[in-house]
Amino acid sequence: MKNTKNNPNIENILHKIKSPIYILEEAKLRRNLEILDSIQQQSGAKILLALKGFAFWSSFKMVSTYLKGITASGIYEARLGFEEFRKYNKNAEIAVFSPAFSKKEIKKLLPFANHIIFNSFSQFGRFKDLLKDSKVDIGLRVNPMYSTVTPPIYNPCIKGSRLGITPDEFTKALKIYSLDEVSGIHFHTHCEQNSDALERTLEYFEKYFGKYLKTMKWVNFGGGHHITRKDYDISKLINIIKKFKESHNNIDVYLEPGEAVGWQCGVLVGQIMDIISNDYKIAITNISAATHMPDCLEMPYTPEIRDAKIINLDTDKESKYAYRLGSPSCLAGDIIGDYAFNKELCIGDKIIIEDMIHYTIVKNNTFNGIPLPSLGILKENGKLKIVKKFAYNDYKKRNG
Ligand SMILES: Cc1ncc(COP(=O)(O)O)c(C=O)c1O
């Protein structure tokens, strides 16, 4: 693995940083990419970046030297991949899946998509002729009827799921449609999971859909593989892919992680704006869970903060510098969490919220007119590059 010369540290430049700002740490991103690339090398799989989780395109020059392309949820992400990823890697592949495409979208995707993946035979039937003379591979998303993802909002195999063709529907559809024009099968059933989950899922996938693979060029194992997390079993993943390829005539295997690319490769820096009391000490910050890190409320989870411990203010009576961190929005539940710090907080203090690069910038919003954090990159040489600042006009444009 490449050795990054420097060891850039946000704390060294914290005094100069204007908050709020998301800061991508280039050295950490490279580390993730090196892990992902080593999997490509050893397993023969191709890894595509899922833009839905990580679309920080100012870093795509680096990302595109490691990953084989991007996966998009629709025309905008596909176009971003075309403009900002393929620009550095002419062979970058662009895969697109949507639960339902319009004819207009399909036509717009034609010049740059490599794979268009349909969620139903009805969509396939409607648009296959449009794709007939193009270079685009047609894929079908299936539901292998097995996913252990919790909470249910993230589980694509829940009862009544709209995501993927079930085995029964697939069999029924084959009475009407042929697979002659289909090049690949896709499933996505994981979320922050280890390779044992993929191993079990493949048993179901092969049971229901293995028989259709003989005529396929590729299989896409979706995202949700938490590959760059410390406890992820990488050698198991490599073995699973190799075994799968061996038993299916060396079929191409794709993985399309988003979170694993942006995992722990940057922070959100905020500031303490006020400190009040009501049962607890409450620090109001310029960071909002609802607008800047919506997964904290949706998932939900409490983010880690540097030099602070997550606590429960109702049960933890020991910690001296214990605070509830709240947001500047009107939403009563817009609380970041309860924390014990190692010193007293003061107005103006900076806070570093960990692991805030994936599923944050792509999801943030301007509820309450709360300013969007700037975007910065902590370069491998230790210098901070400000990539984008947002202003009143960004809010205004979205609202009328
Ligand atoms: C179809 C599909 N592919 C890839 C991903 C990326 O998943 P993750 O960011 O968890 O790796 C998702 C996430 O929802 C998805 O729905």
mmCIF file of C-alpha atoms in Angstrom, residues 14-389:
data_model
loop_
_atom_site.group_PDB
_atom_site.id
_atom_site.type_symbol
_atom_site.label_atom_id
_atom_site.label_comp_id
_atom_site.label_asym_id
_atom_site.label_seq_id
_atom_site.Cartn_x
_atom_site.Cartn_y
_atom_site.Cartn_z
ATOM 1 C CA LEU A 14 -8.668 24.008 14.021
ATOM 2 C CA HIS A 15 -8.071 27.585 15.168
ATOM 3 C CA LYS A 16 -8.092 28.767 11.540
ATOM 4 C CA ILE A 17 -11.196 26.854 10.451
ATOM 5 C CA LYS A 18 -14.453 28.744 9.918
ATOM 6 C CA SER A 19 -17.376 26.554 10.936
ATOM 7 C CA PRO A 20 -19.636 24.912 9.964
ATOM 8 C CA ILE A 21 -17.604 22.905 7.475
ATOM 9 C CA TYR A 22 -17.376 19.305 6.305
ATOM 10 C CA ILE A 23 -13.723 18.382 5.848
ATOM 11 C CA LEU A 24 -12.759 15.406 3.731
ATOM 12 C CA GLU A 25 -9.407 13.959 4.807
ATOM 13 C CA GLU A 26 -7.596 12.894 1.653
ATOM 14 C CA ALA A 27 -5.146 10.522 3.349
ATOM 15 C CA LYS A 28 -8.009 8.602 4.961
ATOM 16 C CA LEU A 29 -9.947 8.456 1.706
ATOM 17 C CA ARG A 30 -6.871 7.039 -0.021
ATOM 18 C CA ARG A 31 -6.579 4.385 2.662
ATOM 19 C CA ASN A 32 -10.186 3.288 1.987
ATOM 20 C CA LEU A 33 -9.572 3.273 -1.745
ATOM 21 C CA GLU A 34 -6.439 1.174 -1.355
ATOM 22 C CA ILE A 35 -8.401 -1.424 0.605
ATOM 23 C CA LEU A 36 -11.140 -1.489 -2.023
ATOM 24 C CA ASP A 37 -8.634 -1.723 -4.827
ATOM 25 C CA SER A 38 -6.824 -4.612 -3.181
ATOM 26 C CA ILE A 39 -10.155 -6.464 -3.199
ATOM 27 C CA GLN A 40 -10.559 -5.756 -6.900
ATOM 28 C CA GLN A 41 -7.038 -7.077 -7.546
ATOM 29 C CA GLN A 42 -7.402 -10.213 -5.470
ATOM 30 C CA SER A 43 -10.978 -11.195 -6.289
ATOM 31 C CA GLY A 44 -11.432 -9.970 -9.850
ATOM 32 C CA ALA A 45 -14.570 -8.028 -8.848
ATOM 33 C CA LYS A 46 -15.173 -4.495 -10.087
ATOM 34 C CA ILE A 47 -16.067 -1.848 -7.529
ATOM 35 C CA LEU A 48 -18.278 1.107 -8.406
ATOM 36 C CA LEU A 49 -18.752 4.108 -6.134
ATOM 37 C CA ALA A 50 -22.415 4.622 -5.144
ATOM 38 C CA LEU A 51 -22.884 8.363 -5.548
ATOM 39 C CA LYS A 52 -25.967 8.309 -3.336
ATOM 40 C CA GLY A 53 -23.652 7.887 -0.343
ATOM 41 C CA PHE A 54 -20.623 9.863 -1.457
ATOM 42 C CA ALA A 55 -20.748 12.413 -4.272
ATOM 43 C CA PHE A 56 -17.897 14.694 -3.136
ATOM 44 C CA TRP A 57 -16.738 15.102 -6.714
ATOM 45 C CA SER A 58 -13.735 17.302 -5.959
ATOM 46 C CA SER A 59 -12.113 14.063 -4.799
ATOM 47 C CA PHE A 60 -12.966 12.045 -7.918
ATOM 48 C CA LYS A 61 -9.560 12.540 -9.499
ATOM 49 C CA MET A 62 -8.227 10.361 -6.706
ATOM 50 C CA VAL A 63 -11.219 7.999 -6.485
ATOM 51 C CA SER A 64 -11.185 7.326 -10.229
ATOM 52 C CA THR A 65 -7.616 6.023 -10.111
ATOM 53 C CA TYR A 66 -8.779 3.168 -7.867
ATOM 54 C CA LEU A 67 -12.435 2.354 -8.601
ATOM 55 C CA LYS A 68 -13.890 1.170 -11.889
ATOM 56 C CA GLY A 69 -16.752 3.644 -12.099
ATOM 57 C CA ILE A 70 -19.871 4.861 -10.369
ATOM 58 C CA THR A 71 -23.383 3.691 -9.701
ATOM 59 C CA ALA A 72 -26.221 6.178 -9.971
ATOM 60 C CA SER A 73 -29.823 6.396 -8.810
ATOM 61 C CA GLY A 74 -30.955 8.450 -11.773
ATOM 62 C CA ILE A 75 -30.041 10.979 -14.359
ATOM 63 C CA TYR A 76 -28.379 13.574 -12.113
ATOM 64 C CA GLU A 77 -25.996 11.157 -10.431
ATOM 65 C CA ALA A 78 -25.249 9.467 -13.757
ATOM 66 C CA ARG A 79 -24.447 12.829 -15.320
ATOM 67 C CA LEU A 80 -22.202 13.773 -12.411
ATOM 68 C CA GLY A 81 -20.372 10.476 -12.882
ATOM 69 C CA PHE A 82 -20.003 11.200 -16.578
ATOM 70 C CA GLU A 83 -18.781 14.773 -16.059
ATOM 71 C CA GLU A 84 -16.578 14.380 -13.023
ATOM 72 C CA PHE A 85 -15.472 10.735 -12.897
ATOM 73 C CA ARG A 86 -15.150 9.674 -16.519
ATOM 74 C CA LYS A 87 -13.223 12.866 -17.137
ATOM 75 C CA TYR A 88 -10.314 11.280 -15.233
ATOM 76 C CA ASN A 89 -10.922 7.673 -16.231
ATOM 77 C CA LYS A 90 -12.130 7.267 -19.801
ATOM 78 C CA ASN A 91 -13.102 3.658 -19.162
ATOM 79 C CA ALA A 92 -15.132 4.396 -16.044
ATOM 80 C CA GLU A 93 -18.380 2.458 -16.043
ATOM 81 C CA ILE A 94 -21.696 4.037 -15.144
ATOM 82 C CA ALA A 95 -24.461 1.815 -13.780
ATOM 83 C CA VAL A 96 -27.920 3.221 -13.105
ATOM 84 C CA PHE A 97 -30.757 1.740 -11.107
ATOM 85 C CA SER A 98 -34.069 3.376 -10.329
ATOM 86 C CA PRO A 99 -37.324 1.877 -9.049
ATOM 87 C CA ALA A 100 -38.983 3.507 -12.091
ATOM 88 C CA PHE A 101 -37.468 5.345 -15.059
ATOM 89 C CA SER A 102 -39.339 7.682 -17.380
ATOM 90 C CA LYS A 103 -38.840 7.503 -21.158
ATOM 91 C CA LYS A 104 -37.198 10.931 -21.031
ATOM 92 C CA GLU A 105 -34.688 9.712 -18.443
ATOM 93 C CA ILE A 106 -33.813 6.599 -20.423
ATOM 94 C CA LYS A 107 -33.157 8.728 -23.516
ATOM 95 C CA LYS A 108 -30.921 11.074 -21.516
ATOM 96 C CA LEU A 109 -29.031 8.146 -20.001
ATOM 97 C CA LEU A 110 -28.333 6.497 -23.342
ATOM 98 C CA PRO A 111 -25.164 8.452 -24.232
ATOM 99 C CA PHE A 112 -23.332 7.603 -21.013
ATOM 100 C CA ALA A 113 -24.796 4.670 -19.093
ATOM 101 C CA ASN A 114 -23.123 1.255 -19.335
ATOM 102 C CA HIS A 115 -25.744 -0.615 -17.309
ATOM 103 C CA ILE A 116 -29.389 0.359 -16.907
ATOM 104 C CA ILE A 117 -30.976 -1.805 -14.263
ATOM 105 C CA PHE A 118 -34.768 -2.166 -14.211
ATOM 106 C CA ASN A 119 -36.808 -2.863 -11.129
ATOM 107 C CA SER A 120 -39.578 -4.738 -12.963
ATOM 108 C CA PHE A 121 -40.330 -6.660 -16.121
ATOM 109 C CA SER A 122 -42.906 -4.012 -16.908
ATOM 110 C CA GLN A 123 -40.184 -1.322 -17.095
ATOM 111 C CA PHE A 124 -37.954 -3.728 -19.024
ATOM 112 C CA GLY A 125 -40.751 -4.404 -21.504
ATOM 113 C CA ARG A 126 -41.515 -0.728 -21.954
ATOM 114 C CA PHE A 127 -37.938 0.423 -22.595
ATOM 115 C CA LYS A 128 -35.985 -2.522 -23.994
ATOM 116 C CA ASP A 129 -36.512 -1.445 -27.599
ATOM 117 C CA LEU A 130 -35.123 2.000 -26.827
ATOM 118 C CA LEU A 131 -31.909 0.294 -25.702
ATOM 119 C CA LYS A 132 -31.755 -2.280 -28.486
ATOM 120 C CA ASP A 133 -29.171 -0.655 -30.723
ATOM 121 C CA SER A 134 -27.259 1.056 -27.944
ATOM 122 C CA LYS A 135 -24.165 -0.118 -26.059
ATOM 123 C CA VAL A 136 -26.103 -0.146 -22.803
ATOM 124 C CA ASP A 137 -26.374 -3.459 -20.952
ATOM 125 C CA ILE A 138 -29.783 -4.200 -19.513
ATOM 126 C CA GLY A 139 -29.940 -5.488 -15.947
ATOM 127 C CA LEU A 140 -32.789 -6.585 -13.710
ATOM 128 C CA ARG A 141 -32.899 -5.996 -9.967
ATOM 129 C CA VAL A 142 -34.157 -8.992 -8.036
ATOM 130 C CA ASN A 143 -35.277 -9.537 -4.474
ATOM 131 C CA PRO A 144 -33.560 -12.642 -3.073
ATOM 132 C CA MET A 145 -36.040 -12.654 -0.168
ATOM 133 C CA TYR A 146 -33.325 -12.472 2.449
ATOM 134 C CA SER A 147 -31.926 -9.503 4.304
ATOM 135 C CA THR A 148 -31.079 -9.094 7.974
ATOM 136 C CA VAL A 149 -30.885 -5.313 7.820
ATOM 137 C CA THR A 150 -32.442 -3.338 10.668
ATOM 138 C CA PRO A 151 -34.212 -0.961 11.051
ATOM 139 C CA PRO A 152 -36.872 -1.908 8.453
ATOM 140 C CA ILE A 153 -36.582 1.469 6.669
ATOM 141 C CA TYR A 154 -33.249 0.183 5.281
ATOM 142 C CA ASN A 155 -34.382 -3.358 4.509
ATOM 143 C CA PRO A 156 -35.239 -3.922 0.820
ATOM 144 C CA CYS A 157 -36.668 -7.397 1.532
ATOM 145 C CA ILE A 158 -39.406 -6.387 3.987
ATOM 146 C CA LYS A 159 -42.912 -7.614 3.294
ATOM 147 C CA GLY A 160 -44.400 -5.593 0.474
ATOM 148 C CA SER A 161 -41.022 -4.183 -0.601
ATOM 149 C CA ARG A 162 -41.082 -2.337 -3.930
ATOM 150 C CA LEU A 163 -37.377 -2.976 -4.515
ATOM 151 C CA GLY A 164 -36.491 -5.879 -6.787
ATOM 152 C CA ILE A 165 -38.388 -8.618 -8.605
ATOM 153 C CA THR A 166 -39.387 -11.481 -6.323
ATOM 154 C CA PRO A 167 -38.691 -15.084 -7.409
ATOM 155 C CA ASP A 168 -42.420 -15.709 -7.999
ATOM 156 C CA GLU A 169 -42.854 -12.608 -10.132
ATOM 157 C CA PHE A 170 -39.690 -13.480 -12.051
ATOM 158 C CA THR A 171 -40.960 -16.966 -12.913
ATOM 159 C CA LYS A 172 -44.378 -15.601 -13.916
ATOM 160 C CA ALA A 173 -42.814 -12.917 -16.130
ATOM 161 C CA LEU A 174 -40.754 -15.470 -18.049
ATOM 162 C CA LYS A 175 -43.989 -16.745 -19.602
ATOM 163 C CA ILE A 176 -44.184 -13.375 -21.381
ATOM 164 C CA TYR A 177 -40.613 -12.049 -21.576
ATOM 165 C CA SER A 178 -37.347 -13.608 -22.676
ATOM 166 C CA LEU A 179 -34.010 -12.940 -20.996
ATOM 167 C CA ASP A 180 -32.224 -12.751 -24.354
ATOM 168 C CA GLU A 181 -31.753 -9.007 -24.040
ATOM 169 C CA VAL A 182 -30.790 -9.088 -20.359
ATOM 170 C CA SER A 183 -27.054 -8.985 -19.553
ATOM 171 C CA GLY A 184 -27.022 -8.839 -15.787
ATOM 172 C CA ILE A 185 -28.775 -9.390 -12.490
ATOM 173 C CA HIS A 186 -28.538 -7.030 -9.551
ATOM 174 C CA PHE A 187 -29.502 -7.282 -5.917
ATOM 175 C CA HIS A 188 -29.019 -4.873 -3.039
ATOM 176 C CA THR A 189 -29.915 -6.222 0.385
ATOM 177 C CA HIS A 190 -27.161 -5.070 2.753
ATOM 178 C CA CYS A 191 -26.530 -2.080 4.986
ATOM 179 C CA GLU A 192 -23.340 -1.683 7.028
ATOM 180 C CA GLN A 193 -22.835 -5.452 6.969
ATOM 181 C CA ASN A 194 -19.944 -7.879 7.109
ATOM 182 C CA SER A 195 -19.089 -10.533 4.519
ATOM 183 C CA ASP A 196 -20.944 -13.298 6.381
ATOM 184 C CA ALA A 197 -24.204 -11.526 5.472
ATOM 185 C CA LEU A 198 -23.243 -11.653 1.795
ATOM 186 C CA GLU A 199 -22.404 -15.345 2.121
ATOM 187 C CA ARG A 200 -25.878 -16.127 3.479
ATOM 188 C CA THR A 201 -27.588 -13.868 0.944
ATOM 189 C CA LEU A 202 -25.870 -15.649 -1.924
ATOM 190 C CA GLU A 203 -27.397 -18.950 -0.806
ATOM 191 C CA TYR A 204 -30.841 -17.424 -1.336
ATOM 192 C CA PHE A 205 -29.819 -15.609 -4.508
ATOM 193 C CA GLU A 206 -28.436 -18.789 -6.070
ATOM 194 C CA LYS A 207 -31.441 -20.833 -4.974
ATOM 195 C CA TYR A 208 -33.868 -18.482 -6.703
ATOM 196 C CA PHE A 209 -31.876 -16.897 -9.505
ATOM 197 C CA GLY A 210 -28.728 -19.044 -10.023
ATOM 198 C CA LYS A 211 -30.406 -20.866 -12.915
ATOM 199 C CA TYR A 212 -30.633 -17.649 -14.946
ATOM 200 C CA LEU A 213 -26.943 -16.794 -14.706
ATOM 201 C CA LYS A 214 -25.768 -19.055 -17.541
ATOM 202 C CA THR A 215 -26.638 -16.421 -20.132
ATOM 203 C CA MET A 216 -25.630 -13.379 -18.050
ATOM 204 C CA LYS A 217 -22.455 -11.293 -18.391
ATOM 205 C CA TRP A 218 -22.521 -9.911 -14.877
ATOM 206 C CA VAL A 219 -23.993 -9.956 -11.407
ATOM 207 C CA ASN A 220 -24.103 -6.880 -9.188
ATOM 208 C CA PHE A 221 -24.004 -7.571 -5.429
ATOM 209 C CA GLY A 222 -25.202 -4.015 -4.607
ATOM 210 C CA GLY A 223 -23.884 -1.902 -1.747
ATOM 211 C CA GLY A 224 -24.001 -2.058 2.031
ATOM 212 C CA HIS A 225 -20.725 -4.012 2.305
ATOM 213 C CA HIS A 226 -18.912 -2.268 5.172
ATOM 214 C CA ILE A 227 -15.560 -3.224 3.714
ATOM 215 C CA THR A 228 -13.382 -0.459 5.178
ATOM 216 C CA ARG A 229 -14.632 -0.915 8.748
ATOM 217 C CA LYS A 230 -11.903 -2.342 11.021
ATOM 218 C CA ASP A 231 -13.647 -5.652 11.765
ATOM 219 C CA TYR A 232 -14.742 -6.383 8.191
ATOM 220 C CA ASP A 233 -13.619 -9.824 7.051
ATOM 221 C CA ILE A 234 -11.944 -8.925 3.761
ATOM 222 C CA SER A 235 -10.430 -12.332 3.035
ATOM 223 C CA LYS A 236 -13.851 -13.931 3.402
ATOM 224 C CA LEU A 237 -15.252 -11.452 0.869
ATOM 225 C CA ILE A 238 -12.443 -12.246 -1.573
ATOM 226 C CA ASN A 239 -13.059 -15.984 -1.205
ATOM 227 C CA ILE A 240 -16.814 -15.565 -1.666
ATOM 228 C CA ILE A 241 -16.322 -13.623 -4.893
ATOM 229 C CA LYS A 242 -13.716 -16.019 -6.260
ATOM 230 C CA LYS A 243 -15.892 -19.032 -5.492
ATOM 231 C CA PHE A 244 -18.927 -17.349 -7.053
ATOM 232 C CA LYS A 245 -17.021 -16.506 -10.220
ATOM 233 C CA GLU A 246 -15.636 -20.035 -10.446
ATOM 234 C CA SER A 247 -19.037 -21.633 -10.188
ATOM 235 C CA HIS A 248 -20.578 -19.271 -12.745
ATOM 236 C CA ASN A 249 -18.207 -19.415 -15.672
ATOM 237 C CA ASN A 250 -16.079 -16.484 -14.462
ATOM 238 C CA ILE A 251 -19.053 -14.106 -14.617
ATOM 239 C CA ASP A 252 -18.239 -10.423 -13.907
ATOM 240 C CA VAL A 253 -19.031 -9.454 -10.326
ATOM 241 C CA TYR A 254 -19.721 -5.868 -9.300
ATOM 242 C CA LEU A 255 -19.935 -4.333 -5.840
ATOM 243 C CA GLU A 256 -21.297 -0.807 -5.437
ATOM 244 C CA PRO A 257 -20.525 0.524 -1.958
ATOM 245 C CA GLY A 258 -21.062 4.150 -1.012
ATOM 246 C CA GLU A 259 -20.522 4.215 2.732
ATOM 247 C CA ALA A 260 -17.386 2.052 2.618
ATOM 248 C CA VAL A 261 -15.741 4.610 0.318
ATOM 249 C CA GLY A 262 -16.461 7.600 2.544
ATOM 250 C CA TRP A 263 -16.259 5.703 5.834
ATOM 251 C CA GLN A 264 -14.355 7.600 8.542
ATOM 252 C CA CYS A 265 -12.617 9.847 6.064
ATOM 253 C CA GLY A 266 -13.639 13.219 7.363
ATOM 254 C CA VAL A 267 -15.445 15.342 9.916
ATOM 255 C CA LEU A 268 -17.965 18.099 10.403
ATOM 256 C CA VAL A 269 -16.579 21.015 12.386
ATOM 257 C CA GLY A 270 -19.029 23.137 14.344
ATOM 258 C CA GLN A 271 -19.031 25.609 17.158
ATOM 259 C CA ILE A 272 -20.722 26.220 20.495
ATOM 260 C CA MET A 273 -23.086 29.192 20.165
ATOM 261 C CA ASP A 274 -24.673 29.302 23.629
ATOM 262 C CA ILE A 275 -24.946 27.314 26.835
ATOM 263 C CA ILE A 276 -28.219 27.181 28.787
ATOM 264 C CA SER A 277 -29.708 25.051 31.567
ATOM 265 C CA ASN A 278 -32.913 23.038 31.774
ATOM 266 C CA ASP A 279 -32.525 19.838 33.807
ATOM 267 C CA TYR A 280 -29.118 19.512 32.097
ATOM 268 C CA LYS A 281 -26.460 21.799 30.711
ATOM 269 C CA ILE A 282 -27.410 22.338 27.081
ATOM 270 C CA ALA A 283 -24.947 23.587 24.495
ATOM 271 C CA ILE A 284 -26.520 25.059 21.408
ATOM 272 C CA THR A 285 -24.289 24.604 18.379
ATOM 273 C CA ASN A 286 -24.314 25.789 14.789
ATOM 274 C CA ILE A 287 -24.751 22.154 13.678
ATOM 275 C CA SER A 288 -28.182 20.657 13.134
ATOM 276 C CA ALA A 289 -28.805 16.925 13.055
ATOM 277 C CA ALA A 290 -31.928 17.540 10.980
ATOM 278 C CA THR A 291 -30.204 19.608 8.315
ATOM 279 C CA HIS A 292 -26.515 18.640 8.352
ATOM 280 C CA MET A 293 -26.524 14.984 9.376
ATOM 281 C CA PRO A 294 -30.093 13.722 8.868
ATOM 282 C CA ASP A 295 -29.149 10.057 9.342
ATOM 283 C CA CYS A 296 -28.595 10.817 13.033
ATOM 284 C CA LEU A 297 -32.371 11.245 13.305
ATOM 285 C CA GLU A 298 -33.397 8.788 10.574
ATOM 286 C CA MET A 299 -31.240 5.817 11.535
ATOM 287 C CA PRO A 300 -31.122 6.970 14.395
ATOM 288 C CA TYR A 301 -27.645 7.164 15.943
ATOM 289 C CA THR A 302 -25.526 9.458 18.080
ATOM 290 C CA PRO A 303 -22.363 10.620 16.307
ATOM 291 C CA GLU A 304 -18.954 10.442 17.954
ATOM 292 C CA ILE A 305 -17.403 13.791 18.909
ATOM 293 C CA ARG A 306 -13.655 14.180 19.300
ATOM 294 C CA ASP A 307 -12.464 14.348 22.940
ATOM 295 C CA ALA A 308 -15.954 13.581 24.231
ATOM 296 C CA LYS A 309 -17.754 10.443 25.361
ATOM 297 C CA ILE A 310 -21.348 9.636 24.460
ATOM 298 C CA ILE A 311 -23.350 9.375 27.683
ATOM 299 C CA ASN A 312 -26.920 9.274 28.931
ATOM 300 C CA LEU A 313 -27.512 12.390 31.001
ATOM 301 C CA ASP A 314 -30.312 10.697 32.957
ATOM 302 C CA THR A 315 -28.182 7.825 34.170
ATOM 303 C CA ASP A 316 -24.655 9.215 34.064
ATOM 304 C CA LYS A 317 -24.288 11.447 37.081
ATOM 305 C CA GLU A 318 -20.508 11.129 37.412
ATOM 306 C CA SER A 319 -19.260 13.121 34.448
ATOM 307 C CA LYS A 320 -18.189 16.623 35.370
ATOM 308 C CA TYR A 321 -18.438 18.305 31.979
ATOM 309 C CA ALA A 322 -21.646 16.755 30.704
ATOM 310 C CA TYR A 323 -23.776 18.481 28.088
ATOM 311 C CA ARG A 324 -26.663 17.893 25.742
ATOM 312 C CA LEU A 325 -25.650 19.202 22.331
ATOM 313 C CA GLY A 326 -28.482 20.762 20.395
ATOM 314 C CA SER A 327 -29.025 22.445 17.107
ATOM 315 C CA PRO A 328 -30.043 25.932 16.004
ATOM 316 C CA SER A 329 -33.294 24.669 14.402
ATOM 317 C CA CYS A 330 -36.867 24.960 15.742
ATOM 318 C CA LEU A 331 -37.321 21.179 15.927
ATOM 319 C CA ALA A 332 -37.466 20.149 19.591
ATOM 320 C CA GLY A 333 -35.947 16.772 18.767
ATOM 321 C CA ASP A 334 -33.058 18.199 16.779
ATOM 322 C CA ILE A 335 -30.548 16.997 19.343
ATOM 323 C CA ILE A 336 -27.072 15.765 18.438
ATOM 324 C CA GLY A 337 -26.638 13.789 21.664
ATOM 325 C CA ASP A 338 -25.465 13.788 25.273
ATOM 326 C CA TYR A 339 -21.721 13.942 25.838
ATOM 327 C CA ALA A 340 -19.130 14.140 28.601
ATOM 328 C CA PHE A 341 -16.243 16.417 27.605
ATOM 329 C CA ASN A 342 -12.856 16.510 29.283
ATOM 330 C CA LYS A 343 -13.113 20.235 29.958
ATOM 331 C CA GLU A 344 -15.763 22.848 30.449
ATOM 332 C CA LEU A 345 -17.329 24.034 27.193
ATOM 333 C CA CYS A 346 -17.259 27.733 26.389
ATOM 334 C CA ILE A 347 -19.085 29.790 23.815
ATOM 335 C CA GLY A 348 -16.969 29.826 20.647
ATOM 336 C CA ASP A 349 -15.343 26.411 21.247
ATOM 337 C CA LYS A 350 -15.054 24.244 18.165
ATOM 338 C CA ILE A 351 -16.384 20.695 18.098
ATOM 339 C CA ILE A 352 -15.240 17.984 15.697
ATOM 340 C CA ILE A 353 -17.982 15.540 14.791
ATOM 341 C CA GLU A 354 -16.467 12.319 13.483
ATOM 342 C CA ASP A 355 -17.235 10.384 10.313
ATOM 343 C CA MET A 356 -19.426 12.965 8.616
ATOM 344 C CA ILE A 357 -18.573 12.592 4.936
ATOM 345 C CA HIS A 358 -20.872 9.792 3.699
ATOM 346 C CA TYR A 359 -24.656 10.267 3.600
ATOM 347 C CA THR A 360 -24.378 13.818 4.976
ATOM 348 C CA ILE A 361 -23.442 16.216 2.187
ATOM 349 C CA VAL A 362 -25.663 14.269 -0.236
ATOM 350 C CA LYS A 363 -28.621 14.517 2.147
ATOM 351 C CA ASN A 364 -28.298 17.900 3.830
ATOM 352 C CA ASN A 365 -30.971 20.562 3.471
ATOM 353 C CA THR A 366 -31.767 24.170 4.344
ATOM 354 C CA PHE A 367 -34.718 23.698 6.725
ATOM 355 C CA ASN A 368 -35.133 26.844 8.850
ATOM 356 C CA GLY A 369 -32.758 28.571 6.446
ATOM 357 C CA ILE A 370 -29.885 27.097 8.399
ATOM 358 C CA PRO A 371 -26.683 27.699 6.412
ATOM 359 C CA LEU A 372 -25.165 24.713 4.651
ATOM 360 C CA PRO A 373 -21.656 23.888 5.892
ATOM 361 C CA SER A 374 -18.784 24.697 3.539
ATOM 362 C CA LEU A 375 -16.855 21.862 1.921
ATOM 363 C CA GLY A 376 -13.138 21.503 2.493
ATOM 364 C CA ILE A 377 -10.417 18.985 1.756
ATOM 365 C CA LEU A 378 -7.546 18.361 4.132
ATOM 366 C CA LYS A 379 -4.886 17.536 1.578
ATOM 367 C CA GLU A 380 -2.252 14.885 2.160
ATOM 368 C CA ASN A 381 0.313 17.684 2.588
ATOM 369 C CA GLY A 382 -1.616 19.033 5.601
ATOM 370 C CA LYS A 383 -3.087 22.065 3.807
ATOM 371 C CA LEU A 384 -6.803 22.790 3.961
ATOM 372 C CA LYS A 385 -8.418 23.573 0.615
ATOM 373 C CA ILE A 386 -11.858 25.207 0.758
ATOM 374 C CA VAL A 387 -13.805 23.732 -2.126
ATOM 375 C CA LYS A 388 -17.188 25.405 -1.737
ATOM 376 C CA LYS A 389 -18.899 28.008 0.421
#
